[in-house]
Amino acid sequence: MDRRVQKSREAITAALLDLMAERSFDEITVRALAERANVNRGTIYLHYRDKFDLLEKVIEEHIERLRNLCESVWDQTFEEANHVWFDYFAANHRFFSTMLATESANYFRVRFRDLVVAELRREVDVGEEPNRGLTGEVVVQFFASALVGVVEWWITQGMPIPARTLAEQTGRLLDRNF
């Protein structure tokens, strides 16, 4: 990708996150995005159809990175794999804090939860203890909601414990049940 294109996209994304931290997504205009990113409106429309397309692409980029991280740690325990995820969350704190702490970011929560559900479905086994006799989908939905909730709590509380500690603890909980 051309460096100018990359710099423009980074500036537009940063502007979006800044503005979402200040006001609801509905109140954000393309003009405000352009001013904050220090680009003209045409540059935004060159890369995105509108502000909704921008938000969707920013979210999809992070969801895809998380999906790739899942693939890269497929053969590891949850505890080991969670280190990779929580390091990513910490490194991208600004994005996640904006997406998880603003009212207008419910779309991200749903996409994030869907990703976690899809990954956990690959792991659930209701024929083995401790999940024998349980409905697989209930197990998956329960742990997906729990994991997303823990990530949301951690991010919105300013990461009160180290990423490594949280990764170990959530990984141990998942390893016990999958």
Short mmCIF file of C-alpha atoms in Angstrom, two decimals:
data_model
loop_
_atom_site.label_atom_id
_atom_site.label_comp_id
_atom_site.label_asym_id
_atom_site.label_seq_id
_atom_site.Cartn_x
_atom_site.Cartn_y
_atom_site.Cartn_z
CA MET A 1 0.00 0.00 0.00
CA ASP A 2 1.22 3.48 -0.88
CA ARG A 3 2.60 5.26 2.21
CA ARG A 4 0.42 8.32 1.58
CA VAL A 5 -2.69 6.14 1.44
CA GLN A 6 -1.63 4.38 4.63
CA LYS A 7 -0.98 7.70 6.41
CA SER A 8 -4.35 9.07 5.30
CA ARG A 9 -6.18 5.98 6.51
CA GLU A 10 -4.36 6.05 9.84
CA ALA A 11 -5.23 9.74 10.30
CA ILE A 12 -8.88 9.13 9.41
CA THR A 13 -9.07 6.15 11.79
CA ALA A 14 -7.47 8.17 14.59
CA ALA A 15 -9.93 10.99 13.94
CA LEU A 16 -12.84 8.55 14.13
CA LEU A 17 -11.66 7.16 17.46
CA ASP A 18 -11.06 10.66 18.86
CA LEU A 19 -14.50 11.83 17.84
CA MET A 20 -16.23 8.69 19.11
CA ALA A 21 -14.64 9.29 22.50
CA GLU A 22 -16.12 12.81 22.51
CA ARG A 23 -19.59 12.33 21.05
CA SER A 24 -22.03 9.75 19.77
CA PHE A 25 -21.39 8.22 16.38
CA ASP A 26 -24.64 9.75 15.07
CA GLU A 27 -23.25 13.24 15.78
CA ILE A 28 -20.04 12.64 13.84
CA THR A 29 -19.96 14.11 10.35
CA VAL A 30 -17.61 13.47 7.46
CA ARG A 31 -16.67 17.15 7.68
CA ALA A 32 -15.67 16.72 11.34
CA LEU A 33 -13.68 13.60 10.46
CA ALA A 34 -11.87 15.43 7.67
CA GLU A 35 -11.05 18.40 9.90
CA ARG A 36 -9.77 16.19 12.71
CA ALA A 37 -7.72 14.03 10.32
CA ASN A 38 -6.40 17.12 8.54
CA VAL A 39 -7.52 15.80 5.15
CA ASN A 40 -10.17 17.03 2.76
CA ARG A 41 -13.56 15.33 2.57
CA GLY A 42 -12.70 13.97 -0.87
CA THR A 43 -9.87 11.95 0.67
CA ILE A 44 -12.33 10.28 3.02
CA TYR A 45 -14.70 9.49 0.15
CA LEU A 46 -11.78 8.16 -1.86
CA HIS A 47 -11.33 5.41 0.74
CA TYR A 48 -14.81 5.01 2.29
CA ARG A 49 -18.42 5.34 1.11
CA ASP A 50 -19.44 7.16 4.29
CA LYS A 51 -18.78 7.18 8.03
CA PHE A 52 -20.61 3.86 8.44
CA ASP A 53 -18.34 2.20 5.89
CA LEU A 54 -15.34 3.67 7.72
CA LEU A 55 -16.49 2.29 11.08
CA GLU A 56 -17.25 -1.10 9.57
CA LYS A 57 -13.84 -1.33 7.90
CA VAL A 58 -11.99 -0.30 11.06
CA ILE A 59 -13.87 -2.92 13.06
CA GLU A 60 -13.40 -5.58 10.39
CA GLU A 61 -9.65 -4.93 10.33
CA HIS A 62 -9.35 -5.67 14.05
CA ILE A 63 -11.71 -8.66 13.88
CA GLU A 64 -9.61 -10.08 11.04
CA ARG A 65 -6.41 -9.56 13.04
CA LEU A 66 -7.97 -11.36 16.01
CA ARG A 67 -9.10 -14.18 13.74
CA ASN A 68 -5.55 -14.49 12.39
CA LEU A 69 -4.20 -14.55 15.93
CA CYS A 70 -6.56 -17.44 16.68
CA GLU A 71 -5.21 -19.33 13.71
CA SER A 72 -1.62 -18.68 14.76
CA VAL A 73 -2.17 -20.19 18.23
CA TRP A 74 -4.55 -23.00 17.25
CA ASP A 75 -2.42 -25.76 18.75
CA GLN A 76 -1.81 -24.02 22.08
CA THR A 77 -3.76 -24.10 25.33
CA PHE A 78 -6.22 -21.33 25.99
CA GLU A 79 -3.85 -19.94 28.60
CA GLU A 80 -1.01 -19.72 26.08
CA ALA A 81 -3.29 -18.39 23.34
CA ASN A 82 -4.80 -15.75 25.59
CA HIS A 83 -1.37 -14.18 26.06
CA VAL A 84 -1.37 -13.34 22.36
CA TRP A 85 -4.91 -11.93 22.49
CA PHE A 86 -4.42 -9.83 25.59
CA ASP A 87 -1.11 -8.46 24.32
CA TYR A 88 -3.02 -7.40 21.20
CA PHE A 89 -5.76 -5.80 23.31
CA ALA A 90 -3.16 -3.89 25.32
CA ALA A 91 -1.27 -2.76 22.22
CA ASN A 92 -4.54 -1.54 20.67
CA HIS A 93 -6.03 -0.15 23.87
CA ARG A 94 -7.26 3.04 22.24
CA PHE A 95 -9.36 1.18 19.68
CA PHE A 96 -10.81 -1.30 22.17
CA SER A 97 -11.50 1.29 24.84
CA THR A 98 -13.40 3.37 22.31
CA MET A 99 -15.32 0.41 20.93
CA LEU A 100 -16.18 -1.05 24.30
CA ALA A 101 -16.81 2.14 26.26
CA THR A 102 -19.06 4.10 23.91
CA GLU A 103 -22.77 3.61 23.46
CA SER A 104 -22.48 3.82 19.70
CA ALA A 105 -20.11 0.86 19.45
CA ASN A 106 -22.54 -2.00 20.09
CA TYR A 107 -21.87 -3.21 16.55
CA PHE A 108 -18.29 -3.97 17.55
CA ARG A 109 -19.36 -5.89 20.65
CA VAL A 110 -21.61 -8.08 18.53
CA ARG A 111 -18.87 -8.71 15.94
CA PHE A 112 -16.30 -9.44 18.65
CA ARG A 113 -18.66 -11.83 20.44
CA ASP A 114 -19.46 -13.59 17.14
CA LEU A 115 -15.73 -14.14 16.59
CA VAL A 116 -15.28 -15.60 20.08
CA VAL A 117 -18.33 -17.86 19.60
CA ALA A 118 -16.95 -19.15 16.29
CA GLU A 119 -13.56 -19.90 17.83
CA LEU A 120 -15.02 -21.62 20.90
CA ARG A 121 -17.33 -23.76 18.77
CA ARG A 122 -14.22 -25.35 17.33
CA GLU A 123 -13.20 -26.42 20.84
CA VAL A 124 -16.36 -27.46 22.69
CA ASP A 125 -16.81 -31.14 23.45
CA VAL A 126 -19.92 -32.07 25.40
CA GLY A 127 -19.01 -35.77 25.40
CA GLU A 128 -16.15 -35.24 27.85
CA GLU A 129 -16.09 -33.97 31.42
CA PRO A 130 -16.74 -31.33 32.68
CA ASN A 131 -19.26 -30.56 29.91
CA ARG A 132 -20.78 -34.03 29.47
CA GLY A 133 -24.54 -33.79 29.21
CA LEU A 134 -24.57 -30.04 28.52
CA THR A 135 -25.77 -28.50 25.30
CA GLY A 136 -22.73 -27.44 23.29
CA GLU A 137 -24.25 -24.17 22.17
CA VAL A 138 -25.08 -23.22 25.78
CA VAL A 139 -21.47 -23.87 26.79
CA VAL A 140 -20.13 -21.82 23.88
CA GLN A 141 -22.52 -18.90 24.43
CA PHE A 142 -21.81 -18.88 28.16
CA PHE A 143 -18.03 -18.72 27.81
CA ALA A 144 -18.11 -16.33 24.85
CA SER A 145 -20.23 -13.88 26.84
CA ALA A 146 -17.96 -14.30 29.85
CA LEU A 147 -14.78 -13.70 27.86
CA VAL A 148 -16.16 -10.65 26.05
CA GLY A 149 -17.43 -9.32 29.38
CA VAL A 150 -14.02 -9.75 31.01
CA VAL A 151 -12.29 -8.00 28.11
CA GLU A 152 -14.82 -5.17 28.26
CA TRP A 153 -14.37 -4.80 32.03
CA TRP A 154 -10.58 -4.85 31.71
CA ILE A 155 -10.46 -2.26 28.93
CA THR A 156 -13.06 0.11 30.39
CA GLN A 157 -11.41 -0.02 33.83
CA GLY A 158 -8.08 1.06 32.38
CA MET A 159 -6.46 -2.40 32.38
CA PRO A 160 -6.18 -2.66 36.20
CA ILE A 161 -4.19 -5.88 36.03
CA PRO A 162 -1.43 -6.81 33.59
CA ALA A 163 -2.44 -8.40 30.29
CA ARG A 164 -0.33 -11.45 31.11
CA THR A 165 -2.17 -12.03 34.41
CA LEU A 166 -5.58 -11.70 32.79
CA ALA A 167 -4.55 -13.98 29.93
CA GLU A 168 -3.36 -16.63 32.39
CA GLN A 169 -6.50 -16.47 34.51
CA THR A 170 -9.00 -16.49 31.64
CA GLY A 171 -6.95 -19.16 29.88
CA ARG A 172 -7.01 -21.40 32.94
CA LEU A 173 -10.79 -21.00 33.21
CA LEU A 174 -11.24 -21.90 29.55
CA ASP A 175 -8.77 -24.80 29.71
CA ARG A 176 -10.76 -26.29 32.61
CA ASN A 177 -13.93 -26.36 30.55
CA PHE A 178 -12.80 -27.16 27.02
#
